[in-house]
Amino acid sequence: MKDHSLDNRRFVIAGVATLIVVVYIIRLFMLQVTSDDYKKSADSNAFLKKIDYPSRGVITDRNGKLLVFNQPAYDIMVIMNETKDRLDTAAFCQAIGISREEFDQRMATIKDRSRNPGYSRFTQQVFMSQLNDRDFSIFQEKMYRFPGFYVQRRSIRQYQYPVAAHVLGDVAEVSPSDIENDDYYQPGDYIGKLGVERSYEKQLRGEKGVQILLRDAHGRIQGRYQNGALDRRPKAGKNLTLSIDYKLQALGERLMRGKIGSIVAIEPSTGEVLCMVSSPTYDPRRMVGRQRSKNHQELSRNVWKPLLNRSIMGQYPPGSTFKTTQGLTFMNEGIITPATQYPCAHGFNFKGLHVGCHGHAAPLSIVPALSTSCNGFFCWGLYHMINNRAKYGSVQNAMNTWRDYMVSMGFGYRLGIDLPGEKRGLIPNAIFYDKAYHKSWNGLTIISIAIGQGEVNATPLQIANLGATIANRGYYYVPHVVRKVQGEPLDTTFTRRHYSKASRQCYDYVVAGMRASATGGTCHALARYDFMACGKTGTAQNRGRDHSVFMGFAPMDNPKIAVAVYVENGGWGADYGVPLGGLIMEQYIHGKLSEASEKKAEEFSHRVISYGSHDR
């Protein structure tokens, strides 16, 4: 008789065996296909992928003077998977001069995926960056004793001179967000943080190369895999030529010592920024090396805010420099003619409202009004424009027409300079005032905007750009600090003309007023120069002492330079704005200062304005 129990046992045994085989197959599939842990481990044992970092592009001024270059540095890299139970930690710490606590902290930071999202125990991670030649030599002699640690050669930035920090910017280690936003970067890489180092990062950084090296069972390098057939050479970054004139920049920073404010100079025919001074400033060489973090923290905490680029981030009342825009608008809109005269009895007086002005002859027309910086003239002009219901229908329509003129002249929005952080300033419109005054307002309510006060705010860059627009008689190019990128045409953003709404004829009268100001008006200190300078002063009201402002250009015909000077709490425009602006013009036009001007420059470089801590 057949024993069915034996048959059942055979089926059970066969089923168990089949199940075991299936489990093994699934496990092998997971290990070999769905999981790359073993592949990574095998690759890590057999190969070492060594990144070759490209040389970052160098930066020169407009005349070829080297401003930023590269210097060799070394990073200590670690592959975590190779350090397990094989590292003499005490000897390692002694070799590179750190404590055990610092060692543990660095290792923990590397493994922290929230701070190091690209972490893998099989790939190289940065343990310590920017060793100098001496420290590298000491460590290299002992490196064989520390399995899993390697040296990566790269370069770090060096800044030749202690000037133009806000323009140049700096380079620092990438943040987690940098890595997340661009897969070019991995932990330990460097990226531009400020200035042109940031805005031209992709051109400056170049392209990484890679070497695939073979290793034996003990991790020792045996040579290049396939004789380097799969290696990729790094591609150097592109060099930048700035529009900045180093000597002009250095003079501007010297003149602004002990003062808060800005000097911006532009070449009207191109929009190239010739100098951009923000004071107080700092030495860009402090932002290099292993002390960068400490120095950056000190600068960040400084009450005078030296990291703030006031040229593009400072938002100030433009003061009387703004009267040029008002004259252009009123003439072009037919509110006034070149012969229109307005009274000024030490200011604008109407219906109990008084806007003060210094003493001068009156009544007067547009050219002498600009020359003497008459508040009364421009207040009357604004009142007659905003309250002209016959022409505009409502104060709202008149206000928005006024706003459109200001925007066409480069105010109210970012100009688009090739630097990060530019602010837009403020040009109010009808909606702004409707909200502020519940739709109950008129020209008298907002009269102070006629003289660059009240709600109007502008950056020093915008004021300098106004000077360039007037110099060009009605158009400007977007200001830019990079003149040339190696192997690339200049972005068309910087080569297109932007036209104002005012006519060429209107600009001719404004130029005449600014020239009259330089020969016998509020800018009469410019009369001593042998070039025909044009200028407009500004004295911007402030809670404390007034700000000293200047905007001008030279020569009057075929202008080479437009300048804006803004000195916080500097007093009258003629106190600081005009003399500093004149020195900047002379330096650029003649390439040097005269003996008398050099003495004046030295005098101003030692003038210190006292600022109360409550203002900062």
Short mmCIF file of C-alpha atoms in Angstrom, two decimals, residues 11-25:
data_model
loop_
_atom_site.label_atom_id
_atom_site.label_comp_id
_atom_site.label_asym_id
_atom_site.label_seq_id
_atom_site.Cartn_x
_atom_site.Cartn_y
_atom_site.Cartn_z
CA PHE A 11 6.15 18.26 -1.19
CA VAL A 12 6.79 20.13 2.06
CA ILE A 13 10.57 19.78 1.73
CA ALA A 14 10.46 20.83 -1.94
CA GLY A 15 8.28 23.85 -1.04
CA VAL A 16 10.62 24.95 1.74
CA ALA A 17 13.61 24.59 -0.56
CA THR A 18 11.87 26.56 -3.29
CA LEU A 19 10.95 29.29 -0.82
CA ILE A 20 14.55 29.53 0.37
CA VAL A 21 15.77 29.84 -3.22
CA VAL A 22 13.19 32.52 -3.99
CA VAL A 23 14.15 34.48 -0.86
CA TYR A 24 17.83 34.32 -1.86
CA ILE A 25 17.01 35.45 -5.40
#
